[in-house]
Short mmCIF file of C-alpha atoms in Angstrom, two decimals:
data_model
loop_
_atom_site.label_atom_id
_atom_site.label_comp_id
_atom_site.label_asym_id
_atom_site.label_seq_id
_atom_site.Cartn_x
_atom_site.Cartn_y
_atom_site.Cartn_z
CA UNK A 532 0.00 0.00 0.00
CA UNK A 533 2.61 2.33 0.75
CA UNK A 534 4.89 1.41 -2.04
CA UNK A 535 1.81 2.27 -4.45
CA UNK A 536 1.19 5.26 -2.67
CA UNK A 537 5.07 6.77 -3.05
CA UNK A 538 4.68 5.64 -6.53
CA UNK A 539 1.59 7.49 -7.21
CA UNK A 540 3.31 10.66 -5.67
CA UNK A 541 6.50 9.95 -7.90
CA UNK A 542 4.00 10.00 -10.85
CA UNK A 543 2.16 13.30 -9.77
CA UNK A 544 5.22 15.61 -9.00
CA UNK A 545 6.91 14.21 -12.72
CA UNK A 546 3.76 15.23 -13.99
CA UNK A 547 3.37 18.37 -12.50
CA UNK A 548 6.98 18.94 -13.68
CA UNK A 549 5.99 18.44 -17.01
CA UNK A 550 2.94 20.16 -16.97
CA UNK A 551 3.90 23.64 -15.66
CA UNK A 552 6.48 24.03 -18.23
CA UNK A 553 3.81 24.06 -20.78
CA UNK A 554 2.38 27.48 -21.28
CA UNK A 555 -0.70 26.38 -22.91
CA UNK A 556 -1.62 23.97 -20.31
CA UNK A 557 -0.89 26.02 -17.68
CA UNK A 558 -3.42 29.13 -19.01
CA UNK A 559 -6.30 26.78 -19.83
CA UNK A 560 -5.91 25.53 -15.98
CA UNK A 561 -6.21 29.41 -14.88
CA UNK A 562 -8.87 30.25 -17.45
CA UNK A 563 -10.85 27.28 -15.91
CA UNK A 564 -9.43 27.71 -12.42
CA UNK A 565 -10.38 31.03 -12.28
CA UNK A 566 -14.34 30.26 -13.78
CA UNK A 567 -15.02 27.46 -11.22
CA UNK A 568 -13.90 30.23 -8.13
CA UNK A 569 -16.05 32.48 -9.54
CA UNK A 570 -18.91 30.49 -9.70
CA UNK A 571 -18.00 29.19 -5.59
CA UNK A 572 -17.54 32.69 -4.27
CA UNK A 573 -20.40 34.14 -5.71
CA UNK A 574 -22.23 34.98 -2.69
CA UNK A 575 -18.55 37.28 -1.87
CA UNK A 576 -18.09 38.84 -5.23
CA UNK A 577 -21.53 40.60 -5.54
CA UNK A 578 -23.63 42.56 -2.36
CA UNK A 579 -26.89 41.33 -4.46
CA UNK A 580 -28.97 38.48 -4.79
CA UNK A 581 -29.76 37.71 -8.93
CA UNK A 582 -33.64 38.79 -8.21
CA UNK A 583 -32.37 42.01 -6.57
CA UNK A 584 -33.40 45.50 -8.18
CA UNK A 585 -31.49 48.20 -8.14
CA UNK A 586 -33.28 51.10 -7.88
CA UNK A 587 -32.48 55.17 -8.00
CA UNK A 588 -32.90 57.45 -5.21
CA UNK A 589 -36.26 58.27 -6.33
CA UNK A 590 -37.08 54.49 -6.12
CA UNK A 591 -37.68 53.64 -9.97
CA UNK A 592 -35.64 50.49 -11.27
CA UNK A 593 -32.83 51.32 -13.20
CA UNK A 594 -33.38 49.90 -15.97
CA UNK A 595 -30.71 49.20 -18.73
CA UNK A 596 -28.19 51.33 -17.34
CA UNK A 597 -24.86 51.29 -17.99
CA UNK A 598 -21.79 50.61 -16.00
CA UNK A 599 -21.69 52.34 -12.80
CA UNK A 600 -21.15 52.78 -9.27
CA UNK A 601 -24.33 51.06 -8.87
CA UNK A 602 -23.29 47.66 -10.96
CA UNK A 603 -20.00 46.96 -12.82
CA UNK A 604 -21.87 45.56 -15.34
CA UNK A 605 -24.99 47.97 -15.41
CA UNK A 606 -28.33 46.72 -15.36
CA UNK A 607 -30.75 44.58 -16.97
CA UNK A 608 -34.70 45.69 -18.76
CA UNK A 609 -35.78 44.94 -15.43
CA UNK A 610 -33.03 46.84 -13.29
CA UNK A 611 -31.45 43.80 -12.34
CA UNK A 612 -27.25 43.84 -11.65
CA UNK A 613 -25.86 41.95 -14.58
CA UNK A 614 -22.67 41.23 -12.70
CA UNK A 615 -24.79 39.61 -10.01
CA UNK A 616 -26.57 37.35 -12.50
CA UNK A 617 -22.94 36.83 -14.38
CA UNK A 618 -21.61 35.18 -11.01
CA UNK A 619 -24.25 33.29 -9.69
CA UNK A 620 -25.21 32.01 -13.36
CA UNK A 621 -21.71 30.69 -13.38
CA UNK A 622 -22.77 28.12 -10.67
CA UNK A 623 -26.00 26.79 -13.10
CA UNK A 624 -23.05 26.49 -16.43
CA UNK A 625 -20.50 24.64 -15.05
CA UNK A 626 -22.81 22.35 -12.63
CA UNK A 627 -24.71 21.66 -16.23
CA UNK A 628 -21.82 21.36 -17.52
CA UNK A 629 -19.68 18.87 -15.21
CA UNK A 630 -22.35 17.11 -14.36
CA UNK A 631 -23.91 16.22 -17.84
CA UNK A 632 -19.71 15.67 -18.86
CA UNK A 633 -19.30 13.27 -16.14
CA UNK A 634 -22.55 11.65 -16.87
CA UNK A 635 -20.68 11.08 -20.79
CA UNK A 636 -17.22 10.25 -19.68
CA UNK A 637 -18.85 7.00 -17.13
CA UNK A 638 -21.14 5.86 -19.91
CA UNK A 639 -18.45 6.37 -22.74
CA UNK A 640 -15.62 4.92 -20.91
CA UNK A 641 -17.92 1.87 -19.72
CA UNK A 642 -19.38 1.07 -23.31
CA UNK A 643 -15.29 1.36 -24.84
CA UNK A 644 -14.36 -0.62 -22.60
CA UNK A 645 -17.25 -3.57 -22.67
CA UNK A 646 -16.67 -3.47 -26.81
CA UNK A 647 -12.79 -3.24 -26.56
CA UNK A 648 -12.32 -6.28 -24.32
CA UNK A 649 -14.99 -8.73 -25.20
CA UNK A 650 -15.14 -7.97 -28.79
CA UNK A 651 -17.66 -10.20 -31.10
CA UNK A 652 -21.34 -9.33 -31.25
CA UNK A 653 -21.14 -7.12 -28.28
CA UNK A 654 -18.56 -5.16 -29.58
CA UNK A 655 -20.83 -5.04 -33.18
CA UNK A 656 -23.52 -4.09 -31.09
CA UNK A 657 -22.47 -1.28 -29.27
CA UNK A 658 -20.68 -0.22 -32.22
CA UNK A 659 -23.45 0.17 -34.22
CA UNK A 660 -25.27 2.16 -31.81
CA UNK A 661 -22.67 4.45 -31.83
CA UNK A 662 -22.58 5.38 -35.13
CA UNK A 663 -26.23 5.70 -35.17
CA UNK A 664 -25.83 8.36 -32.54
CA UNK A 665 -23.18 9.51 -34.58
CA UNK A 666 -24.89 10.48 -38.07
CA UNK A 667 -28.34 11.35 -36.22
CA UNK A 668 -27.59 15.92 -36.10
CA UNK A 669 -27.61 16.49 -32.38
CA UNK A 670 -29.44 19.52 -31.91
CA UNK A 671 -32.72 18.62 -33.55
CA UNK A 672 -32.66 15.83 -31.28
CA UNK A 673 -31.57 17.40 -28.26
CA UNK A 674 -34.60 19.87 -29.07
CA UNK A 675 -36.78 16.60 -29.78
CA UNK A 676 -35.89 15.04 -26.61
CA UNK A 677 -36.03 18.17 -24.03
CA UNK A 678 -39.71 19.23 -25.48
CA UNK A 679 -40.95 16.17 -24.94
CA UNK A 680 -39.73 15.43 -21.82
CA UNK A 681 -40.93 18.67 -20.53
CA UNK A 682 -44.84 18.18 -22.09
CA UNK A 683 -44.50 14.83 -20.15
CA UNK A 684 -45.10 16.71 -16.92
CA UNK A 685 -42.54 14.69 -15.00
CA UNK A 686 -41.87 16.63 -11.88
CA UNK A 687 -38.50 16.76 -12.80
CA UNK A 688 -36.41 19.70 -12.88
CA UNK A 689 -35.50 21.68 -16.47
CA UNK A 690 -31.43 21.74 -15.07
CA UNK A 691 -31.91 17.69 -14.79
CA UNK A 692 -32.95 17.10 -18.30
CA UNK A 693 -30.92 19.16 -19.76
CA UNK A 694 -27.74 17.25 -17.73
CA UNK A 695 -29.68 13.81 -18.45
CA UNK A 696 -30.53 14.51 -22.68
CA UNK A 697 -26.83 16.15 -22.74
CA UNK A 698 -24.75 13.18 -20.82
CA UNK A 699 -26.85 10.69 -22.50
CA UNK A 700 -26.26 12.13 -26.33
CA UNK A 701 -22.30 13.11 -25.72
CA UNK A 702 -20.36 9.69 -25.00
CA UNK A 703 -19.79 8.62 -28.35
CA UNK A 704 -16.17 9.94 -28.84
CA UNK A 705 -15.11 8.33 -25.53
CA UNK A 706 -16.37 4.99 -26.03
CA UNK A 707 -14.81 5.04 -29.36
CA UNK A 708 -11.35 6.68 -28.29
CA UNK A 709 -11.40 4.50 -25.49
CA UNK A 710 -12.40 1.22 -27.10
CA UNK A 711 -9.28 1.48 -29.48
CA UNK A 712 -6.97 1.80 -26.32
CA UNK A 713 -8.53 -1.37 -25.05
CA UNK A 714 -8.06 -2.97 -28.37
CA UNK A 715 -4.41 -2.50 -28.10
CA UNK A 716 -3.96 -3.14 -24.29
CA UNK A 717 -5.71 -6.32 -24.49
CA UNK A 718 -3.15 -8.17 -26.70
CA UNK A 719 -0.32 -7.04 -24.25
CA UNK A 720 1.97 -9.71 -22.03
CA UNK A 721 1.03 -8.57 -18.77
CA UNK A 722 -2.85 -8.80 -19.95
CA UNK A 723 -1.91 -12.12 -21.09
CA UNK A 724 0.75 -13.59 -17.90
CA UNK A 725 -3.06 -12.38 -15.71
CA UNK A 726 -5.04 -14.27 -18.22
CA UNK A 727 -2.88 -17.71 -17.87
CA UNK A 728 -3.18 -17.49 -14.30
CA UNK A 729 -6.77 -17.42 -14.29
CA UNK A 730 -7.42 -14.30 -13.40
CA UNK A 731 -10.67 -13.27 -14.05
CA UNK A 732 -12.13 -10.83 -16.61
CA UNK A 733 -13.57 -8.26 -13.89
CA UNK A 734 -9.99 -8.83 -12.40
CA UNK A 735 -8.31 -7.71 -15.59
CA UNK A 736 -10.60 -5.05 -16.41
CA UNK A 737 -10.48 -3.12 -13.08
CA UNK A 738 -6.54 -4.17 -12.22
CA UNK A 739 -4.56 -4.04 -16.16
CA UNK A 740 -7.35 -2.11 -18.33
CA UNK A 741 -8.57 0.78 -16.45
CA UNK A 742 -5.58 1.85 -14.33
CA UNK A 743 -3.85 1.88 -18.21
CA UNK A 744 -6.42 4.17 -19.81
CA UNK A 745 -7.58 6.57 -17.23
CA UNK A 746 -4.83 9.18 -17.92
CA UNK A 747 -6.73 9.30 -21.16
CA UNK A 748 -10.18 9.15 -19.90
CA UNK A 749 -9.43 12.59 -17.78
CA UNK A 750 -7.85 14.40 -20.48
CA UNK A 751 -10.75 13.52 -22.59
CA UNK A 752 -13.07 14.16 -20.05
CA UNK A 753 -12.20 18.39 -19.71
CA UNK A 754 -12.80 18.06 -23.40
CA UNK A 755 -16.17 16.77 -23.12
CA UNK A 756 -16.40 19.85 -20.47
CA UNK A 757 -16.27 22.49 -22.78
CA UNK A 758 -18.50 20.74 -25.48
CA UNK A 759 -21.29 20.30 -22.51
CA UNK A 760 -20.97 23.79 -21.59
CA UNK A 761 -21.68 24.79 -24.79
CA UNK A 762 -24.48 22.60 -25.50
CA UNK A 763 -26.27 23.93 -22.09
CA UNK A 764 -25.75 27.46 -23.57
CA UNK A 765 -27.07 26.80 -26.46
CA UNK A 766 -29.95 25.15 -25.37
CA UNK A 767 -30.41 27.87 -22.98
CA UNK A 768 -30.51 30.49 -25.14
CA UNK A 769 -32.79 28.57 -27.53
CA UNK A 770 -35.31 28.83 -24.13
CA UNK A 771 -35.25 25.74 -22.68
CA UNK A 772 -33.44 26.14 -20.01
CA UNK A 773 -34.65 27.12 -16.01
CA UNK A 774 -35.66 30.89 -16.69
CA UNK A 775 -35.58 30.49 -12.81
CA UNK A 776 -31.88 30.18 -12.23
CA UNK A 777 -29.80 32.48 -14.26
CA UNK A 778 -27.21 30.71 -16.34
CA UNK A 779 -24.88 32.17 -18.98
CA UNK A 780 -27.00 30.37 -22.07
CA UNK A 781 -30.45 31.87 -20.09
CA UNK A 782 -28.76 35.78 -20.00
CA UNK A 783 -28.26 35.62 -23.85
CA UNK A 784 -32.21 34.34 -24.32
CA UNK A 785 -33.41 37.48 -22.01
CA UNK A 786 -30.94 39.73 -23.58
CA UNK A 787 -32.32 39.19 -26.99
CA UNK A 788 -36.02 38.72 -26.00
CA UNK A 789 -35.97 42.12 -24.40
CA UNK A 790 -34.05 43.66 -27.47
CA UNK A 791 -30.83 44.17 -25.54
CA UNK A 792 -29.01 45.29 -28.83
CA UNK A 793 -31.20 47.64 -30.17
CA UNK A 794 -31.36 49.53 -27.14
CA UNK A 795 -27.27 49.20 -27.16
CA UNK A 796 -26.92 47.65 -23.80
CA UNK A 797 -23.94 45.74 -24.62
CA UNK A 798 -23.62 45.35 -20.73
CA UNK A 799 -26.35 42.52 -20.82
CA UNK A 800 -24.91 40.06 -23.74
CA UNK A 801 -21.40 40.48 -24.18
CA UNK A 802 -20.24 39.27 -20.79
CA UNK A 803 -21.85 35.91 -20.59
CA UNK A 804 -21.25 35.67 -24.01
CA UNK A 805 -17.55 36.09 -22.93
CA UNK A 806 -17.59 33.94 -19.94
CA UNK A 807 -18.48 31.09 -22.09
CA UNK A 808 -15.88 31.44 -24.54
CA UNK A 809 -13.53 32.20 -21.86
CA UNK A 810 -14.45 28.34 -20.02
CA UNK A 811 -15.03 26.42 -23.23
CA UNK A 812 -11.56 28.02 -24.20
CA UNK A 813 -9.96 27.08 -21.06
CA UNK A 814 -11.66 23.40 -21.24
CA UNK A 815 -10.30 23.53 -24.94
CA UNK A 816 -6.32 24.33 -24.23
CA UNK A 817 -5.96 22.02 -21.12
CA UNK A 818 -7.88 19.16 -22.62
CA UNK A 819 -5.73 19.15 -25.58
CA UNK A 820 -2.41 19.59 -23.72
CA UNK A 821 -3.51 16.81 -21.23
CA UNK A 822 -4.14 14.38 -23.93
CA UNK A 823 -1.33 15.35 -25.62
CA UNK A 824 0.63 14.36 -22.65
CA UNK A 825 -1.30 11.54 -21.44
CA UNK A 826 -2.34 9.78 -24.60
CA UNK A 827 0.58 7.32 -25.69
CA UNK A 828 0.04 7.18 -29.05
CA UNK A 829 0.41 10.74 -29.59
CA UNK A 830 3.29 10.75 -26.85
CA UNK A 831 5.13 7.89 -29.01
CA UNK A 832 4.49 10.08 -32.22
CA UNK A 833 5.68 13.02 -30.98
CA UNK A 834 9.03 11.15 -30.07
CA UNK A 835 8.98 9.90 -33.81
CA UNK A 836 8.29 12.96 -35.39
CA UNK A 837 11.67 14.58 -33.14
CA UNK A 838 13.61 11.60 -34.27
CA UNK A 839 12.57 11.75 -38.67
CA UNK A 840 14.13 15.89 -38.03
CA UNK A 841 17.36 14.80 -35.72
CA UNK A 842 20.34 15.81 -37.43
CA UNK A 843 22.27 13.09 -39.16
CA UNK A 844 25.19 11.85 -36.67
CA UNK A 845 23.27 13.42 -33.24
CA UNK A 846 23.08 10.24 -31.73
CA UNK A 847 26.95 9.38 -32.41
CA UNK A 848 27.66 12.14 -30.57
CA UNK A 849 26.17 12.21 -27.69
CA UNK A 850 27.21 8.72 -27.37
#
């Protein structure tokens, strides 16, 4: 136990090494950082609750007004602080968004896995349905799914089926990314020297397969981050979303329902519009550099690609 546990630290700190000497990786974990202590400090950031009106000293409702002492961010039609609303909707984006991502990565990773090491018809099977989900456009169904869901009456609420329809629709890259890792850790020795021995194949799964292909299921998991983010926005703004809870997706559908440009208050729907790009962006540059140096394949042909451009006679040399 303690051996694994020194070697787990070892592991960490040569990561961590590695990781804060890339500059990319390193400001998509502050862009993202920086969102998610946002979103838990809310309550600290902003003196008013998101139903809160600000009001003049004659007592009418400031409505659309600019930047001021009495909001950073001004005011909304109905004289509520768009800062206020800009934290606090952080909270509703990236819950939707984790959540409905984690929900992807465990179903993903589960179906790769299942078709990667068993193969044969179950392998076909889940295959198939894969693709399906893959050609099928996923906003028409997204749209199909939520409307009917919500004209079912379930007392259920709108934040749940928008995680549920969005987990349920987004783990078809990760059971296919991970499903080809399996493929190829399958055939290995060690798989092998556990399979002689009569190890079993929940044994092998949870002992030689996952431990091998979790570095890859995180870095594609902050991936699926930003594309569930986006989806929730989307569908947000599209209005149907909780017009109860402000999120980022639900301040662009009242900014352009109440004709937020044409009365030029910029104030209302360029900063969540900009606090989405700035998480998906953040999601975007650490997924890729976590992949990058998580994923073996792409580690291995990286290594080949500085080989093919080594100077003739390198090697000798340093030899």
């Amino acid at each position: 136990m303690l051996e694994t546990w020194f070697l787990f630290q070892r592991n960490l700190s040569a990561f961590w090494r590695a990781f804060r000497r890339n500059r990319m990786g390193m400001a998509g974990a502050v862009l993202l950082l920086s969102a998610v202590l946002v979103a838990l400090f809310a309550p600290l950031l902003s003196p008013y609750e998101p139903t809160t009106v600000i009001r003049d000293p004659s007592g009418r409702g400031l409505t659309f007004a600019p930047p001021s002492v009495h909001g950073p961010l001004g005011t909304d039609d109905a004289g509520r602080d768009v800062w206020t609303q800009l934290v606090y909707g952080a909270r509703i984006s990236l819950l939707v968004g984790f959540l409905a991502g984690l929900i992807a990565m465990f179903i993903g990773s589960l179906l790769g896995i299942l078709a990667g090491y068993f193969g044969g018809w179950l392998d076909m099977l889940l295959m198939r349905v894969t693709d399906v989900l893959l050609v099928i456009p996923d906003l028409p169904l997204m749209l199909v799914l939520v409307a009917t869901l919500r004209q079912m009456e379930l007392k259920i609420s709108p934040l749940v089926v928008l995680i549920l329809v969005i987990g349920l629709l987004y783990w078809t890259s990760t059971a296919r990314l991970v499903r080809s890792q399996v493929l190829s850790i399958k055939e290995r020795q060690f798989v092998a020297r556990a399979r002689a021995i009569g190890a079993g194949h929940v044994h092998i799964i949870r002992k030689h397969i996952v431990p091998q292909i979790l570095p890859l299921i995180v870095a594609n998991t902050v991936l699926i981050l930003s594309t569930a983010i986006l989806v929730e926005s989307g569908l947000a703004f599209l209005g149907l979303g909780d017009p109860t809870q402000p999120s980022w997706g639900t301040m662009l559908n009242f900014a352009f329902d109440r004709n937020a440009i044409s009365n030029g208050a910029w104030w209302f729907y360029l900063p969540p519009g900009l606090a989405i790009v700035w998480v998906s962006l953040g999601c975007v540059l650490l997924g890729n550099v976590l992949e990058e140096m998580l994923n073996p394949r792409l580690t291995a042909h990286h290594l080949e690609g500085e080989a093919s451009v080594r100077p003739a006679g390198e090697e000798t040399l340093h030899e």
